[in-house]
Short mmCIF file of C-alpha atoms and ligand atoms in Angstrom, two decimals:
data_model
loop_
_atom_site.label_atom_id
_atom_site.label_comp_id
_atom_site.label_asym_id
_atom_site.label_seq_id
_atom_site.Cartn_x
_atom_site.Cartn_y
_atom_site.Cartn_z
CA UNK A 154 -39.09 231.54 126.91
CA UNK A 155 -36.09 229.47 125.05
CA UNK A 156 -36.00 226.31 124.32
CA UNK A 157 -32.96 224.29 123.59
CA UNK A 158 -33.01 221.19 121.00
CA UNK A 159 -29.55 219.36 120.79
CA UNK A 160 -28.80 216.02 119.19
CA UNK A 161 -26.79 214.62 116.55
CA UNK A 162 -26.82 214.65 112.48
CA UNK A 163 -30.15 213.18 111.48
CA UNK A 164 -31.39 212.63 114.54
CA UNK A 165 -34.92 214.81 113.49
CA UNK A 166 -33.73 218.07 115.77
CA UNK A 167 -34.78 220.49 112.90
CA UNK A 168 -38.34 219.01 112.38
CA UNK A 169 -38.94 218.71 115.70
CA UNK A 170 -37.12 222.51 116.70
CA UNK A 171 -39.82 223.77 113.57
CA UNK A 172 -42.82 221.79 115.04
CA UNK A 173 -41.81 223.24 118.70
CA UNK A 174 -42.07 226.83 116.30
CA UNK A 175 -45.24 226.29 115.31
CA UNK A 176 -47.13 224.86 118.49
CA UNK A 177 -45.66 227.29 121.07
CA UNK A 178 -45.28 230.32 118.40
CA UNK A 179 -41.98 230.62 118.58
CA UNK A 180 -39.71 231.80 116.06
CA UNK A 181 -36.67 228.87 115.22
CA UNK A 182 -33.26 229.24 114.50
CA UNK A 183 -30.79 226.24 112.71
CA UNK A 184 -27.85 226.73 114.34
CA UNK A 185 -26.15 224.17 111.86
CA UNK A 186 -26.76 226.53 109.11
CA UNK A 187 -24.33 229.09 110.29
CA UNK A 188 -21.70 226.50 110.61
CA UNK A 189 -22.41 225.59 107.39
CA UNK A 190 -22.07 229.02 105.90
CA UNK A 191 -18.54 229.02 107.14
CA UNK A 192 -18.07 225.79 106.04
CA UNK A 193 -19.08 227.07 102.61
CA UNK A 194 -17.23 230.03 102.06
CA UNK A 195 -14.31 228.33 103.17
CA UNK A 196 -14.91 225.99 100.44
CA UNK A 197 -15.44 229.16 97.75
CA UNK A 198 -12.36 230.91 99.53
CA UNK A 199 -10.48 227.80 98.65
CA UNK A 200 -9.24 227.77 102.18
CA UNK A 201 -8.53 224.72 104.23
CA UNK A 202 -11.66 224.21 106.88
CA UNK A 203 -8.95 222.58 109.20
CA UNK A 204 -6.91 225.63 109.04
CA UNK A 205 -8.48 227.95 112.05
CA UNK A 206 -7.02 231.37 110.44
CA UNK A 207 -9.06 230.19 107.44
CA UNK A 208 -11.80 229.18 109.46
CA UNK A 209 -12.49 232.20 111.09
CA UNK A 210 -11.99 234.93 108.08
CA UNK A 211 -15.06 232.94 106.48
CA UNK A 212 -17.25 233.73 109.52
CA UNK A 213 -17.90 237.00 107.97
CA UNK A 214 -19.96 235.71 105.35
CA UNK A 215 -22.62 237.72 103.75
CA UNK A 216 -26.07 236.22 105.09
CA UNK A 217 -27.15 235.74 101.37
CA UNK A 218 -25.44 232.40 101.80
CA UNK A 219 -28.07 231.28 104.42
CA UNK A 220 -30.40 230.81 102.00
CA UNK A 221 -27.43 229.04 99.24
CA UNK A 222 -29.93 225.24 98.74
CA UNK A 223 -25.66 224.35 98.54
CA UNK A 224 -26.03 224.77 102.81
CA UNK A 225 -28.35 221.49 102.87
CA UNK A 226 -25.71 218.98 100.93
CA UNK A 227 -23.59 216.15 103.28
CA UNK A 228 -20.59 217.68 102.04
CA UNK A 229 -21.01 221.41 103.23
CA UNK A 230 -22.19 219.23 106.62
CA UNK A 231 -18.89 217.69 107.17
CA UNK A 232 -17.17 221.12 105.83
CA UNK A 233 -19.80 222.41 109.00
CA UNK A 234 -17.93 220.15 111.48
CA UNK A 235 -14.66 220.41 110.91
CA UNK A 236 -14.86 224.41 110.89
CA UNK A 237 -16.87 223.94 114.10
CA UNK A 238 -14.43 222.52 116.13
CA UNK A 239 -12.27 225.97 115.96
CA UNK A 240 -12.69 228.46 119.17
CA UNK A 241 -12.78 231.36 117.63
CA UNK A 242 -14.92 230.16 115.07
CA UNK A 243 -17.77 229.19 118.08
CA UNK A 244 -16.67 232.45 119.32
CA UNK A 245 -17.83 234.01 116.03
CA UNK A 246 -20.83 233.01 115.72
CA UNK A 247 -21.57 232.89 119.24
CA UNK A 248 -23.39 236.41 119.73
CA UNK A 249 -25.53 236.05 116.53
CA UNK A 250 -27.14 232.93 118.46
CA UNK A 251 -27.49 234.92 121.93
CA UNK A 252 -29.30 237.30 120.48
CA UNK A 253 -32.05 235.24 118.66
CA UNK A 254 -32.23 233.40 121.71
CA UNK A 255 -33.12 236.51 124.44
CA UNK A 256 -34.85 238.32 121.60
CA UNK A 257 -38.45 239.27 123.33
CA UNK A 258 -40.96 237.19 123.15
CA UNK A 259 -38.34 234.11 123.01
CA UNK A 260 -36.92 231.61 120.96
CA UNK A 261 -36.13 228.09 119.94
CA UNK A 262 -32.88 226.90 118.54
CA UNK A 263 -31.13 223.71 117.38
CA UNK A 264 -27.95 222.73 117.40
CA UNK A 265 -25.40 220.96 119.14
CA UNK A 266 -24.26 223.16 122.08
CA UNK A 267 -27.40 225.21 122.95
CA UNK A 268 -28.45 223.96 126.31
CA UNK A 269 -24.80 223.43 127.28
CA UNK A 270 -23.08 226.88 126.08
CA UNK A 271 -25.37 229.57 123.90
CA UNK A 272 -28.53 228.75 126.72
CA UNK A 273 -27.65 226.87 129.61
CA UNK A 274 -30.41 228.71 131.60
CA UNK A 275 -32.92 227.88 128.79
CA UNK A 276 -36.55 227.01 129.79
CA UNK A 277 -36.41 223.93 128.31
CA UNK A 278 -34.17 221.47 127.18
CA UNK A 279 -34.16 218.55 124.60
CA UNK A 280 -31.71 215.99 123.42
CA UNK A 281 -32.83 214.27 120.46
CA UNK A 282 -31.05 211.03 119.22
CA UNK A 283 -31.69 208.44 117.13
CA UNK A 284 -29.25 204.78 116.22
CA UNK A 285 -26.93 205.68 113.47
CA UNK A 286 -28.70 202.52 111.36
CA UNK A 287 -31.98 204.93 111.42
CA UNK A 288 -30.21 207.95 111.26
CA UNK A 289 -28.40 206.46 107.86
CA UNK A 290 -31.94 205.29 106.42
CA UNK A 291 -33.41 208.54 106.63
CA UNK A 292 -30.67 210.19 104.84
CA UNK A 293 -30.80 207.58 102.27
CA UNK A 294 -34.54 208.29 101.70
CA UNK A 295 -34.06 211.71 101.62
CA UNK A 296 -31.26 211.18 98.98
CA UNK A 297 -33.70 209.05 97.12
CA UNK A 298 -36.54 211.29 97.26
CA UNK A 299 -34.34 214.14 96.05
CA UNK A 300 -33.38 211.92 92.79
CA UNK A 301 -29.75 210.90 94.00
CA UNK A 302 -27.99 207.57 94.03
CA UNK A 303 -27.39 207.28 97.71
CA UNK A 304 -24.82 204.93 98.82
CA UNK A 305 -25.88 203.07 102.54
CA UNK A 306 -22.47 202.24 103.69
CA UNK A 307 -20.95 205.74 102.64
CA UNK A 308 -23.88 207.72 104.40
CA UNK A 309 -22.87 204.92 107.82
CA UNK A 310 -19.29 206.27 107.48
CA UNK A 311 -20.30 209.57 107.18
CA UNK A 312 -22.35 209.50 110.23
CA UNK A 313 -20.44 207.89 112.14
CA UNK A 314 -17.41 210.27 111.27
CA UNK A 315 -19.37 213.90 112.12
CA UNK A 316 -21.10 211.85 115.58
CA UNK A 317 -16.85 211.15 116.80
CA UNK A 318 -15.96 214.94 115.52
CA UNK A 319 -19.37 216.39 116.80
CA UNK A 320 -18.78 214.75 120.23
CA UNK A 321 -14.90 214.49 121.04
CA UNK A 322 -14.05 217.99 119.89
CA UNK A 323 -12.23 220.12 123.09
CA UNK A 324 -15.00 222.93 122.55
CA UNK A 325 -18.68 222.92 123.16
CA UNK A 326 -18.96 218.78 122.38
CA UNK A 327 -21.77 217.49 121.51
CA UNK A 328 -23.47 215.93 124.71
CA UNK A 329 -27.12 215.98 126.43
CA UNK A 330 -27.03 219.25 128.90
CA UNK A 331 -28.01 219.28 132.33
CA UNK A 332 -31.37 218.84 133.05
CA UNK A 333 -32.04 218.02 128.96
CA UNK A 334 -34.80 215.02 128.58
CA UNK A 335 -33.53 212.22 125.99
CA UNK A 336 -35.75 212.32 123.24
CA UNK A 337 -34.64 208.84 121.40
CA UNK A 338 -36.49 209.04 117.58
CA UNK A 339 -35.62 205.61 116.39
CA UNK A 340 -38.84 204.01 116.45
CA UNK A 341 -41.03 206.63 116.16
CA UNK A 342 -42.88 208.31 113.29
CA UNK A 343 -42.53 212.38 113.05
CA UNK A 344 -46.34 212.99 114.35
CA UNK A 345 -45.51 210.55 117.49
CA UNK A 346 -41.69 212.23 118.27
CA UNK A 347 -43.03 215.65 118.15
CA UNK A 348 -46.30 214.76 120.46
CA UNK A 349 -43.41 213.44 122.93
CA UNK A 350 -41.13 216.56 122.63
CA UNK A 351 -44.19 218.94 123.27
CA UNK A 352 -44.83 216.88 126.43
CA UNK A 353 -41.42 216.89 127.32
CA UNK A 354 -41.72 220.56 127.41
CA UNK A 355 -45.01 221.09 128.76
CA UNK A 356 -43.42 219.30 131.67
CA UNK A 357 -40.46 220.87 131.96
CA UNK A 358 -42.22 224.42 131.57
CA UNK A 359 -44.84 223.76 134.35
CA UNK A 360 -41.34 222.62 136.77
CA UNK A 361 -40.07 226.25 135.56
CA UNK A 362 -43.38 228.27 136.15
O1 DC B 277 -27.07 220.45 112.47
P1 DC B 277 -26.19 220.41 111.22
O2 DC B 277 -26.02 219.02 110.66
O3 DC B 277 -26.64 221.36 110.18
O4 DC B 277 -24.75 220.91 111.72
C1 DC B 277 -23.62 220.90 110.89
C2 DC B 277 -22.36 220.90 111.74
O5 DC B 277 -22.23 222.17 112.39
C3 DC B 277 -22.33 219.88 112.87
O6 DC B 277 -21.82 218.62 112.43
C4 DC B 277 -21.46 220.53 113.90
C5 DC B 277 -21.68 222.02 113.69
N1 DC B 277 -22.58 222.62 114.68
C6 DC B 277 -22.04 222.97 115.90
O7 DC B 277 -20.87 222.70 116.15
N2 DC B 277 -22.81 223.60 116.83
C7 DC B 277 -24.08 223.88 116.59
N3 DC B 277 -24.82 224.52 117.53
C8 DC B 277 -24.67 223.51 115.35
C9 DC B 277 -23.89 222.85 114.42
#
């Protein structure tokens, strides 16, 4: 069984993908960490993320870097989504994320193209979103929480800047797949949006027997 969790920056994908994990078993896979792991060791290349030669040489990273803390920061984020709009960089990656995905047993991942391109045939499919105002408070908490001096109009900008990129790139755009249920977060807590997203499955599993 695979099931596909899409949505933008902040939108609560990755709790919700890990809470999926844990009630149906399922082992998860962050599909935004390998783009960040390019975006990385473009960064410790000194290449230029916008450069698609550049790009691509740094999808050969050493998986050591998946567990860098570096991976979590905004920055390495935005290095993520410029390197992601390259072809062959998507192309790159683009096995790594099959496999996990048909691996026995099955999968979840998150991401922004995984009910569209890496599983369009996946069992399940979410879209999670959330307004960018929300989207920008939770950041700001988190930044807070984590002893940083958070700015709310830069972390706006920022969001708003990676959502344009995310979703107008030519390749793989971010956008809800065919037959993926909306899952909107804004005005829900984390216990209430993953109740929703298990029912959302649960229904879309019993369509699928
Ligand atoms: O989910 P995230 O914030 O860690 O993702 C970082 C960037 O990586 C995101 O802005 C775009 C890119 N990405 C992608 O293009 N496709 C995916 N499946 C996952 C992430």
């Amino acid at each position: 069984m695979i099931i596909a969790v899409d949505g933008p920056a902040a939108s609560g994908k990755g709790t919700i993908a890990k809470a999926l994990g844990r009630h149906y078993d399922l082992p998860v896979l962050d599909t935004g960490l390998l783009y960040r792991a390019v975006g990385l060791s473009v960064l410790k290349a000194g290449g230029d993320p916008d450069h698609e030669a550049d790009a691509l040489s740094a999808c050969s990273f050493a998986d050591a870097i998946l567990s860098d803390p570096a991976l979590r920061s905004e920055a390495v984020g935005s290095l993520a989504s410029r390197v992601s709009v390259h072809q062959n960089v998507r192309d790159a990656l683009i096995q790594r994320q099959r496999d996990f995905a048909t691996q026995p047993g099955g999968a979840i991942l998150d991401g922004r193209d995984i009910g569209t391109v890496i599983a369009p045939d996946a069992d399940a499919k979410i879209f999670v979103t959330a307004s960018v105002k929300v989207r920008a408070e939770r950041r700001f908490q988190d930044a807070l929480n984590h002893g940083g001096h958070p700015d709310m109009d830069s972390l706006v900008a920022d969001i708003q800047a990676r959502d344009t990129r995310d979703m107008s790139r030519d390749h793989a755009p971010l956008k809800q797949a065919e037959g993926a249920d909306l899952l909107d977060t804004s005005d829900l807590t984390i216990d209430a949006a993953v109740q929703r997203a298990i029912a959302l499955v649960d229904a879309q599993l019993e369509g699928h027997p």
